[in-house]
Coordinates of C-alpha atoms and ligand atoms in Angstrom, one line a residue:
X1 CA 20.8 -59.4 -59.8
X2 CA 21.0 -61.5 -63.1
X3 CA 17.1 -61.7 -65.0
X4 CA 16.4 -63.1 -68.1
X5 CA 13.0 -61.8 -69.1
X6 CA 10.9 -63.8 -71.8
X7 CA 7.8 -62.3 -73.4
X8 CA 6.1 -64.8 -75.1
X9 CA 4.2 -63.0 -77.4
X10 CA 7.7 -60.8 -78.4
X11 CA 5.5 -59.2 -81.8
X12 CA 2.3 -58.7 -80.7
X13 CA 0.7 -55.3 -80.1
X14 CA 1.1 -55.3 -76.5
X15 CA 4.7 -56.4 -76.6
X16 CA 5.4 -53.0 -78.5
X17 CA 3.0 -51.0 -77.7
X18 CA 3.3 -51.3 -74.2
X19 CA 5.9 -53.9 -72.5
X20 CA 8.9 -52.8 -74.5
X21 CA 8.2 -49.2 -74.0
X22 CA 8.2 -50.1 -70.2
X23 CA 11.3 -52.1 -70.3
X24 CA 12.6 -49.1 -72.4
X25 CA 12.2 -46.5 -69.8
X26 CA 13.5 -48.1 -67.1
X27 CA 16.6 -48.4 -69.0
X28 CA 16.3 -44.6 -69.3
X29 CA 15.8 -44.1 -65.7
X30 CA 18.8 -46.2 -64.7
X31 CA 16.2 -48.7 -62.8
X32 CA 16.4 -52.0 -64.9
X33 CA 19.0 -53.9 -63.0
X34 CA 21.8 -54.2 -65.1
X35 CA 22.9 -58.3 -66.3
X36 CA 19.5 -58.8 -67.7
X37 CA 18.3 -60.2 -71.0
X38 CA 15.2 -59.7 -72.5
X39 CA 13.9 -62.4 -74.8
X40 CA 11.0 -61.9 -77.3
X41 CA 9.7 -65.0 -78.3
X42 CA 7.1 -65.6 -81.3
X43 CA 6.4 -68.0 -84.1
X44 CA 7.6 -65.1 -86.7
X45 CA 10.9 -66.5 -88.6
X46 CA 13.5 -64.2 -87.7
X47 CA 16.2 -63.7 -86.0
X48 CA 17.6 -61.1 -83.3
X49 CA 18.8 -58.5 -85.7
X50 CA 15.6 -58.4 -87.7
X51 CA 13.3 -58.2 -84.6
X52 CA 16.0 -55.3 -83.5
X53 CA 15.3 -53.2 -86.4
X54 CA 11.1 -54.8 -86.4
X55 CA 11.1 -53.1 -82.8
X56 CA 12.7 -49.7 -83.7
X57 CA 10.2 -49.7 -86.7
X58 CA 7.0 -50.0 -84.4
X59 CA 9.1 -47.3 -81.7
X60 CA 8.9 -44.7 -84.0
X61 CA 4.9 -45.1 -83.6
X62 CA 5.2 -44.0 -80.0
X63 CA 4.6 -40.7 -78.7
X64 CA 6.2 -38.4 -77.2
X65 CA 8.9 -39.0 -74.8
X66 CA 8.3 -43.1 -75.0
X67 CA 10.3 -42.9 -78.5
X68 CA 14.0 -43.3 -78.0
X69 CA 16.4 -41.6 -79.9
X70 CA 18.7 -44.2 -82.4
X71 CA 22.0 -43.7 -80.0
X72 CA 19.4 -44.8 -77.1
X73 CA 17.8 -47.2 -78.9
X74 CA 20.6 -49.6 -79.9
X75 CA 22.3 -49.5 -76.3
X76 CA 18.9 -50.7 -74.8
X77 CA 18.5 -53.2 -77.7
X78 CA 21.9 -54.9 -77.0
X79 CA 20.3 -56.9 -74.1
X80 CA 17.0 -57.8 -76.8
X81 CA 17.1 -61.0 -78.4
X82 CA 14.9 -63.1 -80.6
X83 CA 13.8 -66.9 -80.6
X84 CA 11.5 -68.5 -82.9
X85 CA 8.9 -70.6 -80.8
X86 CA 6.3 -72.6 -81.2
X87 CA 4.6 -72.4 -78.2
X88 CA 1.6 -74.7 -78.8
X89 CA 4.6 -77.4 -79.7
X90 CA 5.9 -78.8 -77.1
X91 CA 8.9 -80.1 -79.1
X92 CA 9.7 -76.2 -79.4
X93 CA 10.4 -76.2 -75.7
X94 CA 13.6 -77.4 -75.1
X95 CA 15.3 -74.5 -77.6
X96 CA 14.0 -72.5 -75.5
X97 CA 15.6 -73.9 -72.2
X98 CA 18.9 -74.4 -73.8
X99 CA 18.7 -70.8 -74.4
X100 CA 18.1 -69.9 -70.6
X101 CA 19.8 -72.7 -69.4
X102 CA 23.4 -71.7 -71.4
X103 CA 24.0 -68.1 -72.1
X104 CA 26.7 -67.1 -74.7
X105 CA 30.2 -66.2 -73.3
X106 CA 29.2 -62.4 -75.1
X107 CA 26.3 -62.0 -72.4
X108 CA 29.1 -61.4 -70.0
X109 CA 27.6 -64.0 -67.8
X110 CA 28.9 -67.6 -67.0
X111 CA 25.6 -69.3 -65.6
X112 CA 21.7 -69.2 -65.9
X113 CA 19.8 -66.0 -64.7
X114 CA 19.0 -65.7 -60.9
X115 CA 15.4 -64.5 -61.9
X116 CA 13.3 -65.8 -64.8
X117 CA 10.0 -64.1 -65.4
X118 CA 7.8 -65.4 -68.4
X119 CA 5.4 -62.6 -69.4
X120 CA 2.6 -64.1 -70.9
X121 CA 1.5 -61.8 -73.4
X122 CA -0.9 -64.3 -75.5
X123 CA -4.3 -64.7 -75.8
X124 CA -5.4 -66.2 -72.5
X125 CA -6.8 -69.3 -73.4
X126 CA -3.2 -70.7 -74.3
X127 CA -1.7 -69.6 -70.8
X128 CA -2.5 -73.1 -69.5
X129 CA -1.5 -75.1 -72.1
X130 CA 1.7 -72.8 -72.1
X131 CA 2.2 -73.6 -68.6
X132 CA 2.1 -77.0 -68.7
X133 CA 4.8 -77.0 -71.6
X134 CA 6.8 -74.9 -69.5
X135 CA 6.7 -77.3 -66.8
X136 CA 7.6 -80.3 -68.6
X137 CA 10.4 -78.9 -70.3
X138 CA 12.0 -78.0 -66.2
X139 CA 11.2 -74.4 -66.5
X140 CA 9.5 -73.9 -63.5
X141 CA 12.4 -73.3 -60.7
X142 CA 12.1 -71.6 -58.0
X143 CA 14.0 -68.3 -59.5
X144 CA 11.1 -68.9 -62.3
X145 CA 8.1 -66.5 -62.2
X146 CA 5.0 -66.0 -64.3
X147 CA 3.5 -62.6 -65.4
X148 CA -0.1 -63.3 -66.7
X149 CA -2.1 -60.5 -68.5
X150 CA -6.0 -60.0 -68.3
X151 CA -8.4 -61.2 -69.8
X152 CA -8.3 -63.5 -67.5
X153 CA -11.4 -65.6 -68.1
X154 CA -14.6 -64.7 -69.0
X155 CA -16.7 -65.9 -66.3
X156 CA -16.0 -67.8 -62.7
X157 CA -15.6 -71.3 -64.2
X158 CA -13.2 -70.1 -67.2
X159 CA -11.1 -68.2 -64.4
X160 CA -10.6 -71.2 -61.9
X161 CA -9.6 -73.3 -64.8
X162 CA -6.8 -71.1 -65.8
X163 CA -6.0 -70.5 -62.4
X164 CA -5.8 -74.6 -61.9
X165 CA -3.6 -75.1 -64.9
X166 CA -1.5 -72.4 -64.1
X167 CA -1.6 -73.4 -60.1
X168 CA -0.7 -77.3 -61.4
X169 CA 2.8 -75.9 -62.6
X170 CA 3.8 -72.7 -60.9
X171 CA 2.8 -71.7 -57.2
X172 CA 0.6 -68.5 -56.0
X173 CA 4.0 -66.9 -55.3
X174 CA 5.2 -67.7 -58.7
X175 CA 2.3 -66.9 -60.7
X176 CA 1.6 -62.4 -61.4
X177 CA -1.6 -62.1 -62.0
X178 CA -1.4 -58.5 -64.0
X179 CA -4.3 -55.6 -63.7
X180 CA -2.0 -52.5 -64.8
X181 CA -4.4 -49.9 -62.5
X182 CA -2.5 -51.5 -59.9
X183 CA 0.5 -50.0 -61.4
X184 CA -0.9 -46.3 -62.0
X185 CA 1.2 -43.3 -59.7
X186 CA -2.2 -42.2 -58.4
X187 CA -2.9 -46.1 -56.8
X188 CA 0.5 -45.7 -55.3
X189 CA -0.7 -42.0 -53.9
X190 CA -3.6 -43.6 -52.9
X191 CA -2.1 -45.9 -50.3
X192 CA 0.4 -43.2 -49.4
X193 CA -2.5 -40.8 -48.8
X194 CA -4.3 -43.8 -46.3
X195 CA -1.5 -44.9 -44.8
X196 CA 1.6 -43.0 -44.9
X197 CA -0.7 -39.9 -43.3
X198 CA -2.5 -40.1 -40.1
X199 CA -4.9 -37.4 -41.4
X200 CA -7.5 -39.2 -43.2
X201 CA -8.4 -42.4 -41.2
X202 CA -10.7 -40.7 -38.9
X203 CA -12.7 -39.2 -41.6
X204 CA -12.3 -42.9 -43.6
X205 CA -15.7 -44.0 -42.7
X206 CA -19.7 -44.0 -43.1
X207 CA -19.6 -41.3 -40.1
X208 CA -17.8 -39.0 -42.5
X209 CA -18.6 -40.0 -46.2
X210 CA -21.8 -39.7 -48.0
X211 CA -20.9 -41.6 -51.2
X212 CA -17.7 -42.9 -53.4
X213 CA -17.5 -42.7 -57.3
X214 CA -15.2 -44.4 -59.4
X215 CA -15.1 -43.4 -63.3
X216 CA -13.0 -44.8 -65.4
X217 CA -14.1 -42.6 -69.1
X218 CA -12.8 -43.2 -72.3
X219 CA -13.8 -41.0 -75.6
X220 CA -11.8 -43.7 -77.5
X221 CA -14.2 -46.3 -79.0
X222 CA -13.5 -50.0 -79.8
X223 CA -10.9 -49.3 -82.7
X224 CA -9.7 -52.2 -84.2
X225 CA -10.6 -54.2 -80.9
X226 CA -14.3 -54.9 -81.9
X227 CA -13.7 -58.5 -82.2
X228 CA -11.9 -58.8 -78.8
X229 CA -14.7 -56.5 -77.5
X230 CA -17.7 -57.6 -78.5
X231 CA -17.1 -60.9 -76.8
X232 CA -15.9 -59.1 -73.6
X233 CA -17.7 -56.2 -72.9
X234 CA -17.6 -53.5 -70.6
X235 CA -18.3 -55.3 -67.2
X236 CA -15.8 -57.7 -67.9
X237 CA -13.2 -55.3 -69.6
X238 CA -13.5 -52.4 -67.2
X239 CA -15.4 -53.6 -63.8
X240 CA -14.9 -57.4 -62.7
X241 CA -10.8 -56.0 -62.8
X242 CA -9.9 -52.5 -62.9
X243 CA -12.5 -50.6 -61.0
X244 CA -12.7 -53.3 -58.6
X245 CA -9.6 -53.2 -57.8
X246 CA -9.6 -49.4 -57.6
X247 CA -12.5 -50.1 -54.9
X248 CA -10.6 -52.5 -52.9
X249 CA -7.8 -49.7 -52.2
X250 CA -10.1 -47.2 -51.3
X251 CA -12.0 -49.6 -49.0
X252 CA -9.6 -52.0 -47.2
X253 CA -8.8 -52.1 -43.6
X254 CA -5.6 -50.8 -43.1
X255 CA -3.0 -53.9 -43.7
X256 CA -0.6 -54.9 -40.6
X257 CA 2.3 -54.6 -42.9
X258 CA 3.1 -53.9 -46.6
X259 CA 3.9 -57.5 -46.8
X260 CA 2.0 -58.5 -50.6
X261 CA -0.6 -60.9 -48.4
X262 CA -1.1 -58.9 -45.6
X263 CA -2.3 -56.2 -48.3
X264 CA -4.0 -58.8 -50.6
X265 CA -5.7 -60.4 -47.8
X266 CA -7.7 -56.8 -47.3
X267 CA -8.2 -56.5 -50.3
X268 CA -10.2 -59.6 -51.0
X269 CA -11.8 -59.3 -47.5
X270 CA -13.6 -56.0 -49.3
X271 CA -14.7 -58.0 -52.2
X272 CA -15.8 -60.4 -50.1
X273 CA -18.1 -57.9 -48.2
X274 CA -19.7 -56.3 -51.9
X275 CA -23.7 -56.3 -51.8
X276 CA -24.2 -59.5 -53.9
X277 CA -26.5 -58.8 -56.9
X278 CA -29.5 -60.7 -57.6
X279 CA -32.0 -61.1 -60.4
X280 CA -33.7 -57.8 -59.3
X281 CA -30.7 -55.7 -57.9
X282 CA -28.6 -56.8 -61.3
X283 CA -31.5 -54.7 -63.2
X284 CA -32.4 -52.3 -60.3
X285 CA -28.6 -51.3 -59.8
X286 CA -26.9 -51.6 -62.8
X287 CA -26.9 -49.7 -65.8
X288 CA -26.0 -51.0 -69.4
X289 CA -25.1 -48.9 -72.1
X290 CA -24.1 -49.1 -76.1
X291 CA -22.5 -46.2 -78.3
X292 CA -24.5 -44.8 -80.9
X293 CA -23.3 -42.5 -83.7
X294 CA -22.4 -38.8 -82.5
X295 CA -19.8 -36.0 -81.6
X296 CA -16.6 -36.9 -79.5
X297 CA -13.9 -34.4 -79.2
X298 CA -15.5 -32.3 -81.8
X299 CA -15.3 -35.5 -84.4
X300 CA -18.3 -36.9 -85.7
X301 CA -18.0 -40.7 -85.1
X302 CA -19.8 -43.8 -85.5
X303 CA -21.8 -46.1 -83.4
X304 CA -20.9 -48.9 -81.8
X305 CA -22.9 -51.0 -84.3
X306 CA -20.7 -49.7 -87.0
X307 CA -17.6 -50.3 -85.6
X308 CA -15.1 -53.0 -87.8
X309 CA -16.1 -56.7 -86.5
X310 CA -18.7 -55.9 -84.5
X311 CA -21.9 -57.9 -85.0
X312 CA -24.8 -55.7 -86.3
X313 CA -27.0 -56.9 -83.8
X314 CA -24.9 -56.9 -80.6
X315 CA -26.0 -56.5 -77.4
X316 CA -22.6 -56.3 -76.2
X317 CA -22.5 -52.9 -73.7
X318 CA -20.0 -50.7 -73.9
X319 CA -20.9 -48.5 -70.9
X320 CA -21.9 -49.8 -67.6
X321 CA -22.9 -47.9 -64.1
X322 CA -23.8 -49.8 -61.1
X323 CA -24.4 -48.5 -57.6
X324 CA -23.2 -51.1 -54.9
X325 CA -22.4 -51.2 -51.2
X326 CA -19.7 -52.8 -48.9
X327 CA -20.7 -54.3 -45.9
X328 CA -18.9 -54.0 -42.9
X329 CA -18.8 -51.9 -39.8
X330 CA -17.0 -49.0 -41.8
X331 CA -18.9 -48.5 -44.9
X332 CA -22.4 -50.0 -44.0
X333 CA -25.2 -47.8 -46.2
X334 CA -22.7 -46.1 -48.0
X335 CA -23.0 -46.0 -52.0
X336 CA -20.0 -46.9 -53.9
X337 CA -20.8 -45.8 -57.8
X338 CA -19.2 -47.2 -60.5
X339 CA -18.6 -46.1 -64.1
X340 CA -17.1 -46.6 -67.3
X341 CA -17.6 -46.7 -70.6
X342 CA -16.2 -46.0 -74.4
X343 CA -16.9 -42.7 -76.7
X344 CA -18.0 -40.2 -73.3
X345 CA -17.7 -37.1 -73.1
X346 CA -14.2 -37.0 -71.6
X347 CA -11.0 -39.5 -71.5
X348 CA -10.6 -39.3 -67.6
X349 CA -10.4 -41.7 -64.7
X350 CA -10.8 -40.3 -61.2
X351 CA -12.1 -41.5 -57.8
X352 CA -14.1 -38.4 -55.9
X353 CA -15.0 -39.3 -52.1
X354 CA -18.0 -37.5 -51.1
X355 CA -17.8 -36.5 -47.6
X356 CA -21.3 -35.6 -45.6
X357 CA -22.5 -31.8 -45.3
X358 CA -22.2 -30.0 -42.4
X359 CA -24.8 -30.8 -39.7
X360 CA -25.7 -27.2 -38.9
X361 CA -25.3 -24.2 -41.6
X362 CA -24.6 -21.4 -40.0
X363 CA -23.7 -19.3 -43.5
X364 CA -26.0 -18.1 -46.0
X365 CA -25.7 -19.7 -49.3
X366 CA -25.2 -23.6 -50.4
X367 CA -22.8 -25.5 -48.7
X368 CA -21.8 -27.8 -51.2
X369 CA -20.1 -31.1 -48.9
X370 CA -16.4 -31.4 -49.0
X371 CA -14.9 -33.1 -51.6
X372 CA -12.0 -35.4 -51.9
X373 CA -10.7 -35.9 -56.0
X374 CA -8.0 -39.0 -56.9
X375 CA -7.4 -38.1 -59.9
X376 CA -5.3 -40.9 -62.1
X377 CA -5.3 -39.3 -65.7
X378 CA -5.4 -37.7 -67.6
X379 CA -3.3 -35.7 -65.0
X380 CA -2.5 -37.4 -62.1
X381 CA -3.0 -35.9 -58.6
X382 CA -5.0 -34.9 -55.9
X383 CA -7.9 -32.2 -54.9
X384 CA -9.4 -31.3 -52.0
X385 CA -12.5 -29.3 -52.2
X386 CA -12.9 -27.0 -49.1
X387 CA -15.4 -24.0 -48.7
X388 CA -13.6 -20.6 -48.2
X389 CA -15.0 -17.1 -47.2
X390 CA -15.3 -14.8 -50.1
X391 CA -16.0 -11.7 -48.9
X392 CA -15.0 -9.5 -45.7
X393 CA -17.8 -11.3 -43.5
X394 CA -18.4 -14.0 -42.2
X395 CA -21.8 -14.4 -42.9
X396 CA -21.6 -13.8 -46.9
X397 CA -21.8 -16.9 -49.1
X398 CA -18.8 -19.2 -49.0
X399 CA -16.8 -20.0 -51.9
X400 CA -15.6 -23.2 -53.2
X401 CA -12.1 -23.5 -53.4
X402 CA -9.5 -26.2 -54.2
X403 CA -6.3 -27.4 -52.3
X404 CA -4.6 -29.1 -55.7
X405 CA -1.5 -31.5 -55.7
X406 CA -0.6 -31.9 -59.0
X407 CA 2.0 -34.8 -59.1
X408 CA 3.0 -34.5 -62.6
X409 CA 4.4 -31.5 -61.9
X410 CA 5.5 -32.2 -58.3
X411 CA 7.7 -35.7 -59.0
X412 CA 8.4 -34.8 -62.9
X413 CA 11.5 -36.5 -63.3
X414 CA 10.8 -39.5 -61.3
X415 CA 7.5 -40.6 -63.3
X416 CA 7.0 -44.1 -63.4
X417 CA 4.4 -45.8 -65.8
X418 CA 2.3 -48.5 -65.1
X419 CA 3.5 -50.8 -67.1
X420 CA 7.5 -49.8 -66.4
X421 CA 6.6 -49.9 -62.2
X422 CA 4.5 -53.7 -62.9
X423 CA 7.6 -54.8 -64.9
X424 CA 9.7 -54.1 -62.4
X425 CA 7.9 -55.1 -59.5
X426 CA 8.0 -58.8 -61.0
X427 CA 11.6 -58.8 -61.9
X428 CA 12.0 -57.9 -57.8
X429 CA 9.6 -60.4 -57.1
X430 CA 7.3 -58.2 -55.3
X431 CA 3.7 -59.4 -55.2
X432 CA 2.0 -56.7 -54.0
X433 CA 1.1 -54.9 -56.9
X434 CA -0.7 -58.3 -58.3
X435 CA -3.7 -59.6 -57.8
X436 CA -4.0 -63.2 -56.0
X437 CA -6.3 -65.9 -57.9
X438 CA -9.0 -65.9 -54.9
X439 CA -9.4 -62.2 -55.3
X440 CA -9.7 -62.3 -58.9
X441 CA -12.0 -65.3 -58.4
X442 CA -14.2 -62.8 -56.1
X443 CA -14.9 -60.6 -58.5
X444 CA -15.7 -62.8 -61.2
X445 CA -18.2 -64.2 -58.8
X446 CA -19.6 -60.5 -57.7
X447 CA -20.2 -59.6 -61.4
X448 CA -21.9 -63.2 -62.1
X449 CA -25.6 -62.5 -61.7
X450 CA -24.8 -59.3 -63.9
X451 CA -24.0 -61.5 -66.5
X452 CA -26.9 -63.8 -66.2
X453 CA -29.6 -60.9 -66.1
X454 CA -28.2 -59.5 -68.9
X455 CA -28.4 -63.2 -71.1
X456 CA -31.9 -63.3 -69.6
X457 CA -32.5 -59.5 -70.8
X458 CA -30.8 -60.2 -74.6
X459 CA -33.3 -63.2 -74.6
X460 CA -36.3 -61.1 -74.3
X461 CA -35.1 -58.6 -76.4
X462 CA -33.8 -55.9 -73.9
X463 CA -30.6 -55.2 -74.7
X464 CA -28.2 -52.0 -73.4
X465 CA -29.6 -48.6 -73.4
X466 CA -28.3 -46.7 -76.6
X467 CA -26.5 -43.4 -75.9
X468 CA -25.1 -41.1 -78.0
X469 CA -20.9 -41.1 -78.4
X470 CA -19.7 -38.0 -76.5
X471 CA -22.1 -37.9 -73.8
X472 CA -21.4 -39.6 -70.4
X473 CA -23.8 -42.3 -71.0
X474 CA -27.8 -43.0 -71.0
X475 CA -30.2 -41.3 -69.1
X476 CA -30.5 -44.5 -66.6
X477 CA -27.1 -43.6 -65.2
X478 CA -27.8 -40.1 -64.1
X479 CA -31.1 -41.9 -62.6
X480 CA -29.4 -44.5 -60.6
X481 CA -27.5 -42.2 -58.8
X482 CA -30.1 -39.2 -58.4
X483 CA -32.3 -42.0 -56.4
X484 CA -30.0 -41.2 -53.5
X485 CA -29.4 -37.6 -54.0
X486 CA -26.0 -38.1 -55.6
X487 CA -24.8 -36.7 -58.7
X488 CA -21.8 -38.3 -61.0
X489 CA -18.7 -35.5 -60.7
X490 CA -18.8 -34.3 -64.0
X491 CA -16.7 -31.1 -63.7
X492 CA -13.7 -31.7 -62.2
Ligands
BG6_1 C1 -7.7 -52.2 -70.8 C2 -8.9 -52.5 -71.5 O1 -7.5 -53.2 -69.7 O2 -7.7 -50.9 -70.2 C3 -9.1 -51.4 -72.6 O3 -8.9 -53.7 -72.1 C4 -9.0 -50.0 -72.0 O4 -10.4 -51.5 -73.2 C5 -7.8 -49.9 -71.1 O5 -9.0 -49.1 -73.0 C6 -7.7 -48.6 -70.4 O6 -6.5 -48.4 -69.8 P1 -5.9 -47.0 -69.6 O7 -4.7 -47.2 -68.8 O8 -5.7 -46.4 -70.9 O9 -6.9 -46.3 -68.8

């Protein structure tokens, strides 16, 4: 297979901070197919040798095992190149397909690619205009494909238009609608676990769960984002995208076949069946939270409020909770709690499925409820929380124990990052992994009313709940959880 790939947005901080590095290791692991070109493409005058040596500058920035060695580096580079584009000119355009269209006789390949993926890694309100250039300069065959990376809108209305300009050039098949969760080992373990094993999907139900938590915890704060952030927030950043998706894999039906629609169509199906929120269950089920000064990781650090570019009156939230249900057959009355925010008490993003307590004790002692873990970093792997017998009878207290799968350790060699599996899932031209326009449309429409409480809420005054950095959030979470009995899994 013959790809050229073209990331347009070849010097910005995700280019090198986190597509490059992808492309980078699947070199390493021999899974890149070989005949491919990867074209950078920014308005920065240079040329290929000078982004070369620009890129092996920001590499050395990378930790641990994602920095190449200089022998490494330049054999992966030989297939880098460099064009200077102007994407918001459309006169830019055809350089750009005389590049795809002809390669040079030392690319060792006498016609175009067979695959073309356009990775758009701008700022998302140029993706349609972007598209639309791209389709009036001929680049949209059917060997074309489009990778598009979130922030994908803001709201419901921003979404369908960028879904519409992008839908007037390239078709759903063409267009890779990026969430990189989907891309995470411990998603993939997740479908394995459902549906490569017969074990679970009895117990996959309201019969045998009491509750599902998602966290997704950061004790990073903004950084040098604040600008990006304080116009997106946490809902929109964390929620209407990554833990929703996270929820849709725990909660489909099983799919008929691992065909990318037969998946996706489950997926949105769940979305579809989310407890809408109104204007009271906006406030009574959702928590909003903002960083204020404190300790993180033994560092004192600053509030949110003090953060560089952030307004120092936002209301913007950095920490959000909400307690929802999905309503179908299989998971009527059963709380799904979700969580995230910036500055808590731990970086760590795990899924815990809370299965119901025994009916009848028969032992002394609490019987704390089995307890399933899904744990997706900062380790990655799986725990299963059983009560054992700790002493020489039977009717002395049981123990909690754990049954641990640690796939780090288990598949070492083999690990695959998000960003490197994403990459190469849209080289392959396998949807599965991305997320169709009418499921991302769902979400955006599930996480509406939040929205619009919370502009009513800033109005009157009531903005988030402050909490200090390096807790897990304000009071209000523990609250909203506690009102069914449930605690957030804090000790893992
Ligand atoms: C991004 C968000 O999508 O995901 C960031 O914009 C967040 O704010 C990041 O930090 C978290 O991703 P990960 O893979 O580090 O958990």
């Amino acid at each position: 297979m013959s790809f050229d790939l073209v990331l347009i947005g070849g010097t910005g901080d995700l280019a090198w901070r986190k597509l490059m590095p992808a492309l980078f290791q699947a070199w390493r692991h021999g899974t890149l197919p070989a005949g491919g070109r990867i074209l950078a493409v920014s308005r920065e005058p240079m040329d290929g040798a000078a982004y070369r040596v620009w890129l092996q500058q920001r590499f050395q920035d990378l930790a641990g095992p994602t920095r190449p060695s200089t022998g490494d580096f330049e054999r992966f580079a030989a297939q880098v190149h460099y064009l200077q584009v102007d994407l918001a000119q459309a006169g830019h355009y055809p350089r750009l397909q005389r590049w795809l269209k002809q390669p040079e006789a030392d690319e060792g390949r006498a016609a175009a690619a067979d695959t073309v993926v356009f990775y758009l890694a701008t700022s998302p309100h140029l993706f349609p205009q972007i598209c639309a250039h791209l389709g009036a300069a001929g680049l949209n065959g059917p060997e074309v494909r489009v990778v598009l990376e979130k922030p994908l809108g803001h709201d419901l209305e921003s979404a369908r238009a960028i879904n519409a300009a992008v839908g007037a050039v390239f078709s759903e098949r063409q267009a890779l609608r990026i969430d990189h969760y989907l891309g995470k080992s411990a998603v993939q373990n997740l479908t394995a676990l459902r549906f490569g094993n017969a074990l679970f999907e009895p117990l996959w139900r309201r019969e045998s769960i009491a509750s599902i938590e998602i966290t997704l915890a950061e004790s990073l704060g903004v950084g040098t984002r604040g600008d990006f952030y304080d116009r997106t927030g946490a809902l929109r950043d964390m929620i209407q995208n990554h833990a929703l998706q996270l929820l849709t894999m725990i909660a489909m039906e099983p799919p008929s076949t691992a065909h990318a629609d037969a998946i996706r169509d489950e997926k949105l199906k769940v979305l579809q069946a989310l407890k809408p929120f109104d204007a009271q269950s906006a406030r009574r089920d959702v928590v909003r939270g903002q960083y204020r000064a404190g300790v993180c990781e033994g560092r004192a650090v600053p509030g949110y409020l003090q953060e560089p570019s952030v307004p120092a009156h936002s209301a913007c939230e950095t920490f959000v909770a909400l307690r929802t249900e999905v309503r179908n057959w299989r998971w009527a009355g059963v709380p799904f709690y979700l969580r995230t925010g910036k500055r808590l008490a731990a970086g760590a993003a795990y899924i815990v499925v809370n299965f119901r307590a025994v009916p009848h004790p028969i032992f002394t002692g609490p019987h704390p409820a089995n307890r399933l873990v899904i744990k997706l970093q900062p380790e990655d792997g799986l725990e299963l929380h059983l009560l054992a017998a700790q002493g020489h009878s039977g009717t002395e207290a049981l123990a909690p124990v754990s049954l641990d799968l640690d796939f780090d350790k288990a598949f070492f060699e083999s690990r695959v990052g998000a960003y490197e599996r994403l990459l190469l899932e849209a080289l392959h031209g396998r949807l599965n992994l991305f997320v169709r326009s009418d499921e991302q449309e769902q979400a955006w429409r599930w996480v509406e009313p939040v929205l619009q409480a919370w502009r009513e809420d800033d109005a009157a005054g009531l903005g988030p709940r402050p909490y200090a950095a390096g807790s897990w959030g304000p009071a209000a979470a523990s609250a909203l959880v506690a009102r069914d009995g449930c605690n957030w899994a804090e000790e893992l």
